XYZ file of C-alpha atoms in Angstrom:
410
model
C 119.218 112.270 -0.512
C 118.269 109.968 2.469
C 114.603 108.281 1.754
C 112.504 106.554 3.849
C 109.066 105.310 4.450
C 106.337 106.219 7.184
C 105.716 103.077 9.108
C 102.578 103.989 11.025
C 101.742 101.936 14.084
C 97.634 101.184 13.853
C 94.849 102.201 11.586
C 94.294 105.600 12.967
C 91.177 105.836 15.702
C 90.150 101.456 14.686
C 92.619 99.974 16.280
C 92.902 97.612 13.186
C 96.253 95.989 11.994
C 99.434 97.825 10.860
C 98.870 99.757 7.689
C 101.396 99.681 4.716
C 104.159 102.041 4.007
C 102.268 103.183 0.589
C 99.202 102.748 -1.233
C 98.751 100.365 -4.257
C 95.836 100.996 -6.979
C 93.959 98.118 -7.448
C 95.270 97.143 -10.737
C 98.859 97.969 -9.486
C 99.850 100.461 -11.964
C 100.776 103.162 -9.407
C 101.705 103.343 -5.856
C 102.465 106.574 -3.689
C 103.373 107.126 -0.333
C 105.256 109.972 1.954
C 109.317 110.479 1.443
C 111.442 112.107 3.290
C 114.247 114.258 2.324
C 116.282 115.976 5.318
C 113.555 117.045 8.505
C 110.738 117.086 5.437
C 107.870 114.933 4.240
C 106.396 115.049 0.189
C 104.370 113.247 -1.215
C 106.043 110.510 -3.900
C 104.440 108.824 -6.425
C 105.353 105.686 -8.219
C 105.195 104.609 -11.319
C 104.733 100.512 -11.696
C 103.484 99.421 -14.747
C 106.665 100.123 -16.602
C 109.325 98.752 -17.914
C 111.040 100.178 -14.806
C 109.678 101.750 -11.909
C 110.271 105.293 -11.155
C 109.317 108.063 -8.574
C 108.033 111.606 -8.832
C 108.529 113.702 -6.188
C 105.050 115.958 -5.354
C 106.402 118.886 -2.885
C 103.723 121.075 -1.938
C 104.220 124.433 -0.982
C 105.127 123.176 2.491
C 106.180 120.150 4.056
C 103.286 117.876 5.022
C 102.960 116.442 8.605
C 103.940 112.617 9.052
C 99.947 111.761 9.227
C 99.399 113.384 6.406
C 97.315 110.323 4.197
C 97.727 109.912 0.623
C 96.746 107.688 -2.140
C 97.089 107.134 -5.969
C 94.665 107.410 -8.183
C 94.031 105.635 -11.712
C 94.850 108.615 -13.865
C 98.394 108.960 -11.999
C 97.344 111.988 -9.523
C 97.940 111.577 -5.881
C 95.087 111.994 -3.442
C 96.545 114.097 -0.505
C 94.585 114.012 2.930
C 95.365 116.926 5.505
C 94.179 117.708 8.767
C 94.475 121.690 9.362
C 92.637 123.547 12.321
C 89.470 120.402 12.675
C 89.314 120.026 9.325
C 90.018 117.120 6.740
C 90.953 118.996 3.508
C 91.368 117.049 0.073
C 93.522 117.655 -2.877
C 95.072 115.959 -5.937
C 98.713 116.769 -6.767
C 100.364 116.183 -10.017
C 103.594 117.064 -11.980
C 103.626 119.928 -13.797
C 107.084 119.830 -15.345
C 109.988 120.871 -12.821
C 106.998 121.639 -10.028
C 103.703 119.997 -8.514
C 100.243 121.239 -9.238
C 97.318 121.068 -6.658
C 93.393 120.248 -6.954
C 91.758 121.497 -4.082
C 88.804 119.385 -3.834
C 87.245 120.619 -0.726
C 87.181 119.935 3.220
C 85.085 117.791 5.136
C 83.663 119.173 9.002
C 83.292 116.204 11.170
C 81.586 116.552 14.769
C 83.626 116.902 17.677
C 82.778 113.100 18.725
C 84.117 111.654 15.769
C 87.340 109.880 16.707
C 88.857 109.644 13.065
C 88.318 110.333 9.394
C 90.684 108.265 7.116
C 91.370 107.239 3.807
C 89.464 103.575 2.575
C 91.319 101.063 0.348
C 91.787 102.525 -2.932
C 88.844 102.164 -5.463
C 89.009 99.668 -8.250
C 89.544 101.631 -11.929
C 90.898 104.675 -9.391
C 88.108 107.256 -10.859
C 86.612 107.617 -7.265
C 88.003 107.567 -3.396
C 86.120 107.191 -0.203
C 87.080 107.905 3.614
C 85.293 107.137 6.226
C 84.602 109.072 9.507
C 84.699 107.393 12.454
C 82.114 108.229 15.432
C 81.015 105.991 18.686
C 77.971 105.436 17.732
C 77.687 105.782 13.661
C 80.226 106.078 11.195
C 79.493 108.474 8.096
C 80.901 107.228 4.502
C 82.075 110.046 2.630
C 83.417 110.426 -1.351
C 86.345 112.787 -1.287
C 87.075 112.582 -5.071
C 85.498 111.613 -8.237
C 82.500 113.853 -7.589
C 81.111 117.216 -9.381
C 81.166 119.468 -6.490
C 83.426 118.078 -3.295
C 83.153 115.631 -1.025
C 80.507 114.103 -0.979
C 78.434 112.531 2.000
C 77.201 109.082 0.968
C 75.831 107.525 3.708
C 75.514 106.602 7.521
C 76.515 103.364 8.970
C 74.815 102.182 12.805
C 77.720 101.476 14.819
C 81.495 101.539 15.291
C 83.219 101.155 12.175
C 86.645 100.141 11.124
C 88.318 97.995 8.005
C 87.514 98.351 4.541
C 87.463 95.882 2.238
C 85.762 95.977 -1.789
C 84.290 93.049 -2.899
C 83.948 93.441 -6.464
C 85.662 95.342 -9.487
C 83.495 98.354 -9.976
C 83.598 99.768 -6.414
C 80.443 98.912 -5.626
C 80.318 96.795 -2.611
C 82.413 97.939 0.316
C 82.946 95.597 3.304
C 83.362 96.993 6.757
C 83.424 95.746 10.456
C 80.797 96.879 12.356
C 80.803 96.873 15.970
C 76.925 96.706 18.179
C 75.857 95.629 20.641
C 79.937 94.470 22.450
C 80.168 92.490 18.669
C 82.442 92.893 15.278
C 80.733 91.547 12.629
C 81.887 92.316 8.561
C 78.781 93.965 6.797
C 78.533 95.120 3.528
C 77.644 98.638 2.355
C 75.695 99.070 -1.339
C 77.044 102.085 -2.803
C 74.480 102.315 -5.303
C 71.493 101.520 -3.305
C 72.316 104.982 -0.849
C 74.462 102.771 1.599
C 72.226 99.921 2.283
C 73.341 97.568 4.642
C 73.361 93.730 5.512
C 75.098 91.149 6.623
C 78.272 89.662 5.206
C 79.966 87.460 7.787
C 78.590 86.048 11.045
C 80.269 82.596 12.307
C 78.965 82.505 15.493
C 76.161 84.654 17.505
C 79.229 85.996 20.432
C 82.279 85.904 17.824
C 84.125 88.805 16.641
C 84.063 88.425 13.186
C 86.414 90.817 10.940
C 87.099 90.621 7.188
C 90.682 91.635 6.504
C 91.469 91.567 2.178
C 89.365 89.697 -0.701
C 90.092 89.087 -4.233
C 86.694 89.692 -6.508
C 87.996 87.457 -9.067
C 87.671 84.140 -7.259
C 85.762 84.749 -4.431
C 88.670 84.326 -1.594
C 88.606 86.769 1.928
C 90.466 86.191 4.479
C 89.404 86.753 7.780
C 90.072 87.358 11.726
C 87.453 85.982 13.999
C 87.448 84.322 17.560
C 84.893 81.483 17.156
C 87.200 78.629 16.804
C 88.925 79.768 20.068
C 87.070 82.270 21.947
C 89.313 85.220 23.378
C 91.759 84.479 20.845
C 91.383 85.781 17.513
C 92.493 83.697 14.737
C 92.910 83.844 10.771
C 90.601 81.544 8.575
C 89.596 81.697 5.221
C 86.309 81.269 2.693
C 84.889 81.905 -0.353
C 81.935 84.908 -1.171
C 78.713 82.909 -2.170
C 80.024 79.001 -1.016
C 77.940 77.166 1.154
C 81.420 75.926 2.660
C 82.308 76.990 6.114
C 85.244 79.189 7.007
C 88.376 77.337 7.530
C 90.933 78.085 9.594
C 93.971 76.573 9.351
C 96.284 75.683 11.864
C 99.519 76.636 9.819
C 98.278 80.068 10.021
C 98.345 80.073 13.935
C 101.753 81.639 15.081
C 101.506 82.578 18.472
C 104.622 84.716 18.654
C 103.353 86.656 15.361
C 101.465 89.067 14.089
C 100.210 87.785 11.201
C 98.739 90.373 8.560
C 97.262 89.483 4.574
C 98.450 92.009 2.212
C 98.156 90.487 -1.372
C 96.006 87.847 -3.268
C 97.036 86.615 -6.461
C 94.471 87.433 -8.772
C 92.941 85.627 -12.205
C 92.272 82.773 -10.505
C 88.371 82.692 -10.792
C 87.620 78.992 -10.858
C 90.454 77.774 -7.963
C 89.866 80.148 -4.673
C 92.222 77.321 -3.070
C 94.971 78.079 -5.555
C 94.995 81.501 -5.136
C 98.605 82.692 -3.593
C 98.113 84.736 -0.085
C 101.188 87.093 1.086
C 101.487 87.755 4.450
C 103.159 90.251 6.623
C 104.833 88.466 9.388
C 105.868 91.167 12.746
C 107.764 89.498 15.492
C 110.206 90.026 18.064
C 113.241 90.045 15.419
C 111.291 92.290 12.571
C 109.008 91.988 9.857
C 109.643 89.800 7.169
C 107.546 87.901 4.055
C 105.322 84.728 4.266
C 103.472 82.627 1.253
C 100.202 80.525 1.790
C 97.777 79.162 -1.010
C 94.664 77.668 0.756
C 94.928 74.268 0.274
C 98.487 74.013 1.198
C 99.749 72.984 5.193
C 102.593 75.435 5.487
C 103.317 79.091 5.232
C 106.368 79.633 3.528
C 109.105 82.039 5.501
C 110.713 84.393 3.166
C 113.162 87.278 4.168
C 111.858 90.571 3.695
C 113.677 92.624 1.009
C 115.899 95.265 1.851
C 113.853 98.072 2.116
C 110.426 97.125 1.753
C 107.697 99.781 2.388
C 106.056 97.262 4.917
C 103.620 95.791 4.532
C 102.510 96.973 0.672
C 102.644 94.364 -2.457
C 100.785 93.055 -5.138
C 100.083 89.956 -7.093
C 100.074 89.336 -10.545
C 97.977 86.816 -12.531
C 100.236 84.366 -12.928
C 102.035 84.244 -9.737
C 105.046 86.871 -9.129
C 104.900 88.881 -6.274
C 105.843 92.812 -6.342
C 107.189 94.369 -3.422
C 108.100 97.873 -3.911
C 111.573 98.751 -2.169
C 113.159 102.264 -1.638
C 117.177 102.541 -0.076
C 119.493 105.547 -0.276
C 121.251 103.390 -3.223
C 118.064 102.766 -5.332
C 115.503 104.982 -3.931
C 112.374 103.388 -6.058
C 112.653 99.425 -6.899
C 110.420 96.552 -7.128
C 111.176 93.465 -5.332
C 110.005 90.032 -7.496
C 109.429 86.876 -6.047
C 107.966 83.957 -7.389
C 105.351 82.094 -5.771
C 105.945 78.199 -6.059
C 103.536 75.121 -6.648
C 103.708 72.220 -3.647
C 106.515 70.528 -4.018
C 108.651 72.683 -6.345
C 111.895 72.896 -4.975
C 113.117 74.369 -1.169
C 111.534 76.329 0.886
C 112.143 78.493 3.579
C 110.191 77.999 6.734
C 110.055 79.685 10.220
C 110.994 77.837 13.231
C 108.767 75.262 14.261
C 106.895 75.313 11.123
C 107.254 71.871 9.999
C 105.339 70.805 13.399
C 102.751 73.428 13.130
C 102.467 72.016 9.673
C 101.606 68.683 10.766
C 99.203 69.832 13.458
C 95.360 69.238 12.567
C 92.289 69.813 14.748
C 89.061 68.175 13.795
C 86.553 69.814 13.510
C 83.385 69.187 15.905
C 79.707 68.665 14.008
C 76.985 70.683 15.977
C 74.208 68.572 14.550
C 75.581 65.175 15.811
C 78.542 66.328 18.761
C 80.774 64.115 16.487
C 84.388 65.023 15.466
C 84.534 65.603 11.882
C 87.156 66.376 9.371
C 86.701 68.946 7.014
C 89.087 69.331 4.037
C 89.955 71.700 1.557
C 88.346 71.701 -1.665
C 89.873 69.655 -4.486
C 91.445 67.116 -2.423
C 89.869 63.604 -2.823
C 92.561 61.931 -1.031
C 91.246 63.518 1.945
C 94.920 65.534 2.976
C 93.456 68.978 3.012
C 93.800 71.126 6.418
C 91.544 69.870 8.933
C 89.476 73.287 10.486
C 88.310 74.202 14.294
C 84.977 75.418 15.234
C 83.452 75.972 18.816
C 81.804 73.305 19.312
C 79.088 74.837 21.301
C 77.292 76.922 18.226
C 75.415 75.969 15.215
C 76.852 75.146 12.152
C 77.791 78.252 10.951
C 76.659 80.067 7.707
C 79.670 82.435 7.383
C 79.659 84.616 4.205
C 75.472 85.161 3.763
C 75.744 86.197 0.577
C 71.973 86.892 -0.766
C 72.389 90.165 -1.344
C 75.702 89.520 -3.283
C 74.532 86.589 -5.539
C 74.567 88.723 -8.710
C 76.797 91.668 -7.645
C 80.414 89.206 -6.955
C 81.849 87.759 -9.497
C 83.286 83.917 -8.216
């Protein structure tokens, strides 16, 4: 049996960073993604909370197409997304002892100028799943399971939309990127108050300002915006409800990368800075692994595992990281590394690391046109990484977070 894992290109019709080879649930206990066996594609689904993992092969009735979406849910069903003659149709597969049974859960109709209808993040406690369909000018939010009678049309967002990002550990608050007006700016969307909108991240008036993963425990996002270097998108990093600025560190600029968050190590409510990042790293020579806590210089360099379904992991409390694996020798495995404090014994590093380490641009003060350094939190000796910001804006007020005061927990 040969296995191997879809590696799609782009999130479909968003042109948003390379999506992972499977889906995780929020609290890690299952994954799933599409196998193949021979010239066909089934569904798999993953089981990770065990002593072990394991797979079960879902087979419907026919192959499914290699854009076929699917996700696991809390209970251990799949979510299957299918696109037959215009038409998004939903359905839950699970084992029924030697064969798979199927949920239909209904179809969703989307208007001919709608450029794509995909799958969000998966749902914290997996009860519920949203997609989201795409238009040019408005982008409808739509609950394809956990409902009474079918999908389920929630609500309609102004503007081009793309991401997807929750906030907060009862699927609640869902981030997006809007795009108006020629700008990207993350919003958030109140599922309980019929999709209200408003403002989550704004750094500067003409930046393009993206949120890319967050971890509700502590507070921590990470982020893709151009206002330290306009024309030139860059990651930086901040915490939901501090009156800090977004940082952006200069370790995290590799020009000759693509540099992608996956994974935030979670539990750590009261030290956002502590919290371990994992990165997908694509260059010229392949993808591989990298390792960044906040108030550290350096990204650590690690070689991917043989294997990995790109681009998918998770972090546990206390520091390991998961990567789930699949080869023709051991089709379903978990890759575990261990993330390590400053300082605790070698690292691996990318070339020219140790200079980008080094390398610290002051930031400029608006108010006064004087350079000033801005550290990390939790550094009184003053060594934390120095931050850029244009100059030419106001101080910023990144993450405006009144309508989240009492909704994320910090």
């Amino acid at each position: 049996m040969t296995v191997c894992a879809i590696e799609p290109s782009a999130d479909p019709g968003n042109g948003g960073p390379r999506r992972a080879a499977c889906s995780i649930t929020a609290e890690g206990a299952y994954a799933a993604r599409l196998a193949l066996r021979g010239d066909s594609w089934y569904p798999e689904r993953w089981t990770l909370d065990g002593p072990e993992p394991y797979a079960v092969p879902l087979p419907g009735n026919q192959p499914e197409e290699p854009g076929t979406e699917v996700q696991p849910m809390g209970d251990g069903r799949v979510l299957v997304h299918r696109v037959a003659a215009g038409r998004h149709v939903f359905s839950l597969l699970y084992p029924t002892g030697p064969g798979t049974g199927e949920l239909s859960l209904g179809a969703v109709e989307c208007p001919s100028d709608t450029t794509a209808l995909r799958l969000l993040p998966p749902v914290p406690g997996g009860e519920r799943a949203y997609a989201l369909a795409v238009g040019p000018r408005a982008a409808v939010l739509w609950q394809v399971a956990g409902g009474l009678f079918g999908p389920l049309r929630v609500a309609e967002i102004p503007g081009r939309c793309s991401g997807g990002v929750w906030l907060d550990r009862t699927g609640r608050i869902l981030a997006l990127d809007r795009e108006t007006g020629g700008r990207t700016k993350a919003v958030v969307v109140d599922l309980e108050r019929a999709g209200e909108v408003s403002p989550l991240l704004q750094i500067a008036a003409d930046s393009d300002d993206r949120i890319l993963l967050a971890d509700p425990d502590s507070g921590l996002v990470l982020i893709r915006s151009d206002a330290p270097s306009p024309g030139h998108e860059r990651l930086g990093w901040g915490v939901l409800g501090s009156t800090l600025p977004v940082r952006f560190p200069e370790c995290l600029r590799l020009p000759d990368c693509v540099v992608t968050p996956f994974a935030i190590q979670p539990g750590q409510a009261l030290t956002p800075e502590r919290c371990a990042v994992a990165l997908r790293l694509d260059g010229a020579f392949g993808s591989w692994v990298g390792v960044w806590r906040p108030d550290e210089r350096q990204v650590r360099h690690l070689p991917a595992p043989e294997g990995w379904l790109t681009g998918a992991g998770l972090w546990t409390a206390d520091g390991e990281l998961r990567l789930p694996c699949a080869t023709p020798q051991s089709p379903c495995g978990v890759a575990r590394l261990t993330a390590r404090e400053s300082g605790d014994g070698p690292r691996t590093r990318g070339p020219g690391d140790a200079e980008r380490a080094r390398r610290a641009t002051p930031a400029r003060d608006a108010t006064s046109g004087r350079d000033a350094e801005i550290t990390t939190p939790d550094t009184p000796d003053g060594t934390g990484e120095a931050d850029t910001r244009a100059s030419a804006s106001p101080r910023p007020v990144p993450l405006q977070q009144a309508p989240l005061a009492q909704l994320v927990t910090k």
